[in-house]
Amino acid sequence: MHRTSSLLPPTLFSSTIARTGRGKASGFTSAIAFSLFLSISALAQDKVAATPPMGWNSWNHFAERIDDKTVRETADALVSTGLKDAGYIYLNIDDTWEGKRDSGGVIHPNEKFPDMKALAEYVHSKGLKLGIYSSPGPKTCAGFEGSLGHEEQDAQTYGQWGIDYLKYDWCQQPPSNVEEMKAAYTKMHDALAKTRRPIVLSLCQYGWNKVWEWGTAVGGNLWRTTGDISDRYAVMAEIGFNQNGLEKFAGPGHWNDPDMLEVGNGGMNEDEYRTHFSLWAMLAAPLIAGNDLTKMTPYTIEILTNREVIAVDQDPLGKQGFRVTQEGPFEVWMKPMADGSKVVGLFNRQRTVERMAVNFAQIGFSGEPSVRDLWLKRDLGNFKDKFSAYVPAHGVVLIRVKPQ
């Protein structure tokens, strides 16, 4: 169930009462006040990611080469290319920003990021939000300083810097039991709640232990359901199409995350990138670009800023799409929309152009509904019983179907 509040766990609540004096009115009142504070903070947390987060992450293209200058240039590009106006507002710094801890245990950025607070102020001045990365282990995936044993310190530091999004990456081996993982993520969620700042919490642990079943309960706004994506059609398709069946776990404030976008990185052709973006939109997945925004082709910009496809992803109903039919390499997917329409994706996983169709009865419609092509941005008219079209190899035809 979607968590609408986040009271202190029983053990933490009991220890708070003990510290203030069990049985004393003042102590009990203090404990209640503290619990209420966390509940209010958690409610603020739940209001973030009401629709899937949109933004950019440094890892897919820049990896360890990310630095202050690149983040500022990317912030400028988010604005100048129209991506910000299209909804991409989170600018997320991935691994390798971390420096050392001082004698008090406070984390500091390394020489690539001389002043994180000033960087956040620059990003905020553009109307954007800044994200950061850490790990619940002693080290991050790239071997930098993790947050183990410093969760509250790090959360407070992020709040002071002005951070709006935390990707929290489980870089150690899979845990011996799921409770270990739940406890680690709950601990950071509670620490973020104390900052009184609405910070998106992105759980990155590759779908281990069926995270979709408990991600919401530990405070996650999104959770990785899969291993890392790469800029190849076969990998993207395996990840994306295998999300079918997880739709019941997604909704406002808590989303399945099949990993970041590879659109514009050069490893797929135009039809394959259109499939990538369409499928992620159908999945109500976070749309986190991962390319160099300062060097985009017009086609890449057109994909990433297609308002009609973005609207599929950002629909306020918050329903994740699912597979309606499959015949070998031909898949028909459907996503219910808040206005009563349904978006249908005809996905051709074959290496040749093929004709595909959707019978309207399969999506719960009858009569002669109207059809609009979301990539052509054109109304196609009314169709009786079914709609069919030629679909490119590894491509998609994405339509919005409205009843009469």
Coordinates of C-alpha atoms in Angstrom, one line a residue:
M1 CA 0.0 0.0 0.0
H2 CA 1.1 3.6 -0.6
R3 CA 2.4 5.0 2.7
T4 CA 0.6 8.1 3.6
S5 CA 2.5 8.7 6.8
S6 CA 5.7 7.4 8.4
L7 CA 5.5 7.1 12.2
L8 CA 8.6 6.1 14.0
P9 CA 9.3 2.4 14.0
P10 CA 8.3 0.8 17.3
T11 CA 11.9 0.3 18.5
L12 CA 12.8 3.9 17.8
F13 CA 9.6 5.2 19.3
S14 CA 10.2 3.2 22.5
S15 CA 13.8 4.3 22.8
T16 CA 12.6 8.0 22.4
I17 CA 10.2 7.5 25.3
A18 CA 12.9 5.9 27.4
R19 CA 15.3 8.8 26.8
T20 CA 12.7 11.4 27.8
G21 CA 11.4 9.4 30.8
R22 CA 8.8 6.7 30.5
G23 CA 5.6 7.5 32.4
K24 CA 6.4 11.2 32.7
A25 CA 4.0 13.5 31.0
S26 CA 6.7 15.8 29.7
G27 CA 8.7 12.9 28.3
F28 CA 5.7 11.3 26.6
T29 CA 4.7 14.7 25.1
S30 CA 8.2 15.1 23.8
A31 CA 8.2 11.7 22.2
I32 CA 4.8 12.4 20.6
A33 CA 6.0 15.7 19.3
F34 CA 9.1 14.1 17.9
S35 CA 7.0 11.4 16.3
L36 CA 4.6 13.9 14.9
F37 CA 7.5 15.9 13.5
L38 CA 8.8 12.9 11.6
S39 CA 5.3 12.1 10.4
I40 CA 4.8 15.6 9.0
S41 CA 8.3 15.4 7.4
A42 CA 7.4 12.0 5.8
L43 CA 4.2 13.4 4.5
A44 CA 6.3 16.1 2.7
Q45 CA 8.4 13.3 1.4
D46 CA 5.4 11.5 0.0
K47 CA 4.4 14.7 -1.9
V48 CA 7.6 14.5 -3.9
A49 CA 7.6 12.2 -7.0
A50 CA 3.8 12.5 -7.3
T51 CA 4.6 11.7 -10.9
P52 CA 7.7 9.8 -12.0
P53 CA 10.8 12.1 -11.5
M54 CA 12.3 13.6 -14.6
G55 CA 15.8 14.9 -14.9
W56 CA 19.4 14.0 -15.8
N57 CA 22.1 11.8 -14.2
S58 CA 25.8 12.0 -14.8
W59 CA 26.8 8.3 -14.8
N60 CA 25.8 6.9 -18.2
H61 CA 27.9 9.4 -20.2
F62 CA 30.4 11.0 -17.8
A63 CA 30.9 8.4 -15.1
E64 CA 34.0 9.4 -13.0
R65 CA 34.6 12.5 -15.2
I66 CA 31.8 14.4 -13.7
D67 CA 32.8 17.7 -12.0
D68 CA 31.4 21.1 -11.0
K69 CA 32.0 22.6 -14.4
T70 CA 30.1 19.8 -16.2
V71 CA 27.2 20.1 -13.8
R72 CA 26.9 23.8 -14.4
E73 CA 27.1 23.4 -18.2
T74 CA 24.4 20.7 -17.9
A75 CA 22.2 23.0 -15.9
D76 CA 22.6 25.6 -18.6
A77 CA 21.8 23.0 -21.3
L78 CA 18.7 21.8 -19.5
V79 CA 17.3 25.3 -19.8
S80 CA 18.6 26.2 -23.3
T81 CA 17.5 23.0 -25.0
G82 CA 13.9 23.1 -23.7
L83 CA 14.3 20.0 -21.5
K84 CA 13.6 22.0 -18.3
D85 CA 10.4 23.3 -19.8
A86 CA 9.5 19.8 -20.8
G87 CA 9.7 18.6 -17.2
Y88 CA 13.4 17.6 -16.6
I89 CA 14.1 19.3 -13.3
Y90 CA 16.5 17.0 -11.4
L91 CA 20.2 17.3 -12.1
N92 CA 21.7 14.3 -10.4
I93 CA 25.4 13.9 -9.6
D94 CA 26.3 10.2 -9.4
D95 CA 29.3 8.5 -7.9
T96 CA 32.8 9.9 -7.5
W97 CA 32.0 13.3 -6.0
E98 CA 32.9 12.2 -2.5
G99 CA 35.9 13.4 -0.6
K100 CA 37.0 12.5 3.0
R101 CA 35.3 12.9 6.3
D102 CA 36.7 15.5 8.8
S103 CA 37.5 14.7 12.4
G104 CA 33.8 15.1 13.3
G105 CA 32.8 12.6 10.7
V106 CA 31.2 15.2 8.3
I107 CA 31.5 14.3 4.6
H108 CA 33.2 16.8 2.2
P109 CA 33.3 16.7 -1.6
N110 CA 36.6 16.1 -3.3
E111 CA 38.5 18.6 -5.4
K112 CA 36.2 18.2 -8.4
F113 CA 33.4 19.9 -6.4
P114 CA 35.0 22.8 -4.4
D115 CA 31.7 24.2 -3.0
M116 CA 28.6 21.9 -3.2
K117 CA 26.4 24.5 -1.6
A118 CA 27.3 27.1 -4.2
L119 CA 26.7 24.6 -6.9
A120 CA 23.3 23.8 -5.5
E121 CA 22.5 27.5 -5.5
Y122 CA 23.5 27.8 -9.1
V123 CA 21.3 24.9 -10.1
H124 CA 18.4 26.2 -8.1
S125 CA 18.9 29.6 -9.8
K126 CA 18.0 27.9 -13.1
G127 CA 14.7 26.6 -11.7
L128 CA 16.2 23.1 -11.3
K129 CA 16.9 20.7 -8.4
L130 CA 20.2 19.1 -7.5
G131 CA 20.6 15.4 -6.7
I132 CA 23.5 13.5 -5.0
Y133 CA 24.6 9.9 -4.6
S134 CA 25.7 7.7 -1.7
S135 CA 25.6 4.1 -0.5
P136 CA 24.4 2.4 2.7
G137 CA 27.7 0.6 2.8
P138 CA 31.1 1.7 3.9
K139 CA 32.1 2.4 0.3
T140 CA 30.3 3.4 -2.9
C141 CA 30.4 1.3 -6.1
A142 CA 33.4 3.3 -7.3
G143 CA 35.2 2.9 -3.9
F144 CA 34.5 6.3 -2.4
E145 CA 33.1 7.2 1.0
G146 CA 29.7 5.6 1.8
S147 CA 27.2 6.5 4.5
L148 CA 27.4 3.5 6.8
G149 CA 27.4 4.8 10.4
H150 CA 26.9 8.4 9.2
E151 CA 23.4 8.4 7.9
E152 CA 22.0 11.3 10.0
Q153 CA 25.2 13.3 9.5
D154 CA 25.1 12.9 5.7
A155 CA 21.4 13.6 5.5
Q156 CA 21.9 16.9 7.5
T157 CA 24.8 17.8 5.3
Y158 CA 22.7 17.2 2.1
G159 CA 20.0 19.4 3.6
Q160 CA 22.5 22.2 4.4
W161 CA 23.8 22.0 0.8
G162 CA 20.3 22.2 -0.6
I163 CA 20.1 18.7 -2.1
D164 CA 16.7 17.6 -3.5
Y165 CA 17.3 14.0 -4.5
L166 CA 19.4 11.1 -3.2
K167 CA 20.3 8.0 -5.2
Y168 CA 21.2 5.4 -2.5
D169 CA 23.1 2.6 -4.1
W170 CA 23.6 -0.8 -2.5
C171 CA 27.2 -1.5 -3.6
Q172 CA 28.0 -4.4 -1.3
Q173 CA 27.1 -8.0 -2.0
P174 CA 23.4 -9.0 -1.8
P175 CA 22.5 -9.2 1.9
S176 CA 22.1 -12.4 3.8
N177 CA 18.4 -11.5 4.4
V178 CA 16.0 -8.9 3.2
E179 CA 15.6 -7.3 6.7
E180 CA 19.2 -6.0 6.5
M181 CA 18.4 -4.1 3.4
K182 CA 15.1 -2.8 4.7
A183 CA 16.8 -1.5 7.8
A184 CA 19.5 0.3 5.9
Y185 CA 17.0 2.1 3.6
T186 CA 14.6 2.9 6.5
K187 CA 17.5 4.4 8.4
M188 CA 18.3 6.8 5.6
H189 CA 14.7 7.6 4.9
D190 CA 14.2 8.6 8.6
A191 CA 17.4 10.7 8.5
L192 CA 16.2 12.5 5.4
A193 CA 12.8 13.1 7.1
K194 CA 14.5 14.9 9.9
T195 CA 16.0 17.5 7.5
R196 CA 12.5 18.9 6.9
R197 CA 13.5 19.1 3.3
P198 CA 11.5 17.2 0.6
I199 CA 14.2 14.9 -0.8
V200 CA 13.4 12.2 -3.3
L201 CA 14.8 8.9 -2.1
S202 CA 15.9 6.6 -5.0
L203 CA 16.6 3.0 -3.9
C204 CA 19.3 1.5 -6.1
Q205 CA 19.7 -2.2 -5.4
Y206 CA 19.0 -3.9 -8.7
G207 CA 15.7 -5.6 -7.9
W208 CA 17.1 -7.9 -5.2
N209 CA 14.7 -9.3 -2.7
K210 CA 11.6 -8.2 -4.7
V211 CA 12.1 -4.6 -3.7
W212 CA 8.8 -3.6 -5.4
E213 CA 7.0 -5.4 -2.6
W214 CA 8.6 -3.3 0.2
G215 CA 10.1 -0.3 -1.3
T216 CA 7.3 2.0 -0.4
A217 CA 7.3 0.8 3.3
V218 CA 10.9 1.8 3.8
G219 CA 10.3 5.3 2.3
G220 CA 11.5 4.8 -1.3
N221 CA 10.0 7.1 -3.9
L222 CA 11.4 4.8 -6.6
W223 CA 13.4 1.6 -6.7
R224 CA 15.5 -0.1 -9.3
T225 CA 13.9 -3.3 -10.5
T226 CA 16.8 -4.5 -12.6
G227 CA 20.5 -4.5 -13.2
D228 CA 22.3 -1.7 -15.0
I229 CA 21.1 -0.6 -18.5
S230 CA 23.6 -0.1 -21.3
D231 CA 23.3 1.6 -24.7
R232 CA 22.4 -1.5 -26.7
Y233 CA 18.9 -2.5 -28.0
A234 CA 19.1 -6.0 -26.7
V235 CA 19.9 -4.9 -23.1
M236 CA 17.3 -2.1 -23.1
A237 CA 14.6 -4.4 -24.5
E238 CA 15.3 -7.1 -22.0
I239 CA 15.0 -4.7 -19.2
G240 CA 12.0 -2.8 -20.4
F241 CA 9.8 -5.6 -21.6
N242 CA 10.5 -7.6 -18.5
Q243 CA 8.8 -5.0 -16.4
N244 CA 5.4 -6.5 -17.2
G245 CA 3.7 -7.8 -14.1
L246 CA 5.1 -5.1 -11.8
E247 CA 2.4 -2.5 -12.6
K248 CA 0.5 -3.1 -9.4
F249 CA 3.4 -1.9 -7.3
A250 CA 3.7 1.6 -9.0
G251 CA 1.7 4.7 -8.3
P252 CA 2.0 8.4 -7.2
G253 CA 5.0 8.8 -4.9
H254 CA 6.4 5.3 -5.5
W255 CA 7.6 4.1 -8.9
N256 CA 9.3 1.1 -10.4
D257 CA 12.7 2.2 -11.9
P258 CA 14.1 0.2 -14.9
D259 CA 17.2 2.5 -14.9
M260 CA 18.2 5.6 -16.7
L261 CA 17.7 6.6 -20.3
E262 CA 20.3 6.0 -22.9
V263 CA 18.7 8.2 -25.6
G264 CA 21.4 10.2 -27.4
N265 CA 24.4 8.2 -26.4
G266 CA 24.9 6.7 -29.8
G267 CA 24.5 2.9 -29.4
M268 CA 21.0 2.6 -30.9
N269 CA 19.4 3.8 -34.0
E270 CA 16.5 6.3 -34.1
D271 CA 13.7 3.7 -34.1
E272 CA 15.3 1.9 -31.2
Y273 CA 15.6 5.1 -29.2
R274 CA 12.0 5.9 -29.9
T275 CA 11.1 2.4 -28.6
H276 CA 13.2 3.1 -25.5
F277 CA 11.5 6.4 -24.7
S278 CA 8.0 5.1 -25.6
L279 CA 8.4 2.0 -23.4
W280 CA 9.7 4.0 -20.4
A281 CA 6.8 6.4 -20.8
M282 CA 4.3 3.4 -20.9
L283 CA 6.0 2.0 -17.8
A284 CA 5.5 5.3 -15.8
A285 CA 9.2 5.1 -15.3
P286 CA 11.4 7.9 -14.1
L287 CA 12.7 9.8 -17.2
I288 CA 16.3 10.4 -16.2
A289 CA 18.4 11.4 -19.3
G290 CA 22.0 10.1 -19.3
N291 CA 23.5 11.7 -22.4
D292 CA 25.7 14.8 -23.0
L293 CA 23.1 17.6 -23.1
T294 CA 25.5 20.0 -24.6
K295 CA 26.0 17.9 -27.8
M296 CA 22.6 16.7 -28.8
T297 CA 21.3 16.1 -32.3
P298 CA 17.9 17.7 -33.3
Y299 CA 16.5 14.2 -33.3
T300 CA 17.7 13.5 -29.7
I301 CA 16.1 16.7 -28.5
E302 CA 12.9 15.9 -30.4
I303 CA 12.6 12.5 -28.6
L304 CA 13.4 13.8 -25.2
T305 CA 11.1 16.8 -25.4
N306 CA 8.0 15.2 -27.1
R307 CA 5.4 16.6 -24.9
E308 CA 2.7 14.1 -25.9
V309 CA 4.9 11.1 -25.0
I310 CA 6.1 12.8 -21.8
A311 CA 2.4 13.3 -20.9
V312 CA 1.9 9.5 -21.0
D313 CA 4.7 9.1 -18.4
Q314 CA 3.5 12.0 -16.3
D315 CA -0.2 11.2 -16.3
P316 CA -1.6 12.0 -12.9
L317 CA -3.5 8.7 -12.6
G318 CA -0.1 7.1 -12.1
K319 CA -0.9 3.8 -13.7
Q320 CA 2.0 1.7 -15.1
G321 CA 1.3 0.2 -18.5
F322 CA 1.3 -3.5 -19.1
R323 CA 1.3 -6.1 -22.0
V324 CA -2.1 -6.8 -23.5
T325 CA -1.0 -9.4 -26.1
Q326 CA 2.2 -11.0 -27.4
E327 CA 2.7 -13.0 -30.5
G328 CA 6.4 -14.0 -30.7
P329 CA 8.4 -10.7 -31.1
F330 CA 5.2 -8.6 -31.5
E331 CA 3.9 -7.0 -28.3
V332 CA 0.9 -4.7 -27.7
W333 CA 1.0 -2.7 -24.5
M334 CA -1.6 -0.5 -22.9
K335 CA -1.6 2.3 -20.3
P336 CA -4.8 3.7 -18.8
M337 CA -4.9 7.5 -18.6
A338 CA -6.7 9.9 -16.2
D339 CA -9.0 11.3 -18.9
G340 CA -10.4 7.8 -19.8
S341 CA -8.3 7.4 -22.9
K342 CA -5.8 4.6 -23.2
V343 CA -2.3 4.8 -24.8
V344 CA -1.3 1.7 -26.8
G345 CA 2.1 0.8 -27.9
L346 CA 2.6 -1.5 -30.9
F347 CA 6.2 -2.8 -30.3
N348 CA 8.0 -4.7 -33.0
R349 CA 11.0 -6.6 -31.6
Q350 CA 11.6 -8.2 -35.0
R351 CA 14.5 -7.1 -37.3
T352 CA 12.1 -6.4 -40.2
V353 CA 9.2 -4.0 -40.8
E354 CA 6.0 -5.7 -39.8
R355 CA 2.3 -4.9 -39.8
M356 CA 0.7 -5.0 -36.3
A357 CA -2.8 -4.4 -35.0
V358 CA -4.7 -3.9 -31.8
N359 CA -8.3 -5.0 -31.4
F360 CA -10.2 -2.3 -29.4
A361 CA -12.0 -5.0 -27.4
Q362 CA -8.6 -6.0 -26.0
I363 CA -8.3 -2.6 -24.4
G364 CA -11.9 -2.4 -23.2
F365 CA -13.3 -0.1 -26.0
S366 CA -16.0 -0.7 -28.6
G367 CA -17.6 1.3 -31.4
E368 CA -15.3 3.6 -33.4
P369 CA -12.8 5.4 -31.0
S370 CA -10.5 8.1 -32.2
V371 CA -6.8 7.5 -32.6
R372 CA -3.9 9.9 -32.4
D373 CA -0.3 9.1 -33.3
L374 CA 1.9 10.5 -30.5
W375 CA 5.1 10.5 -32.4
L376 CA 3.6 12.0 -35.6
K377 CA 1.6 14.3 -33.4
R378 CA -1.4 13.8 -35.7
D379 CA -5.0 12.7 -35.4
L380 CA -5.5 9.6 -37.5
G381 CA -9.3 9.6 -37.4
N382 CA -11.9 7.1 -36.0
F383 CA -11.4 3.3 -36.5
K384 CA -13.9 0.5 -36.1
D385 CA -13.0 -2.6 -34.1
K386 CA -9.3 -2.3 -34.6
F387 CA -6.3 -0.2 -35.6
S388 CA -3.3 -1.5 -37.6
A389 CA 0.0 0.0 -38.8
Y390 CA 3.4 -0.9 -40.2
V391 CA 5.9 -0.8 -37.4
P392 CA 9.6 -0.3 -38.1
A393 CA 12.2 -3.0 -37.1
H394 CA 12.9 -2.7 -33.4
G395 CA 10.4 0.2 -33.5
V396 CA 7.1 1.3 -32.1
V397 CA 3.8 3.0 -33.1
L398 CA 2.5 4.8 -30.1
I399 CA -1.2 5.9 -30.2
R400 CA -3.7 7.4 -27.8
V401 CA -7.2 5.9 -28.2
K402 CA -10.3 7.8 -27.0
P403 CA -13.8 6.4 -26.8
Q404 CA -16.6 8.1 -28.7

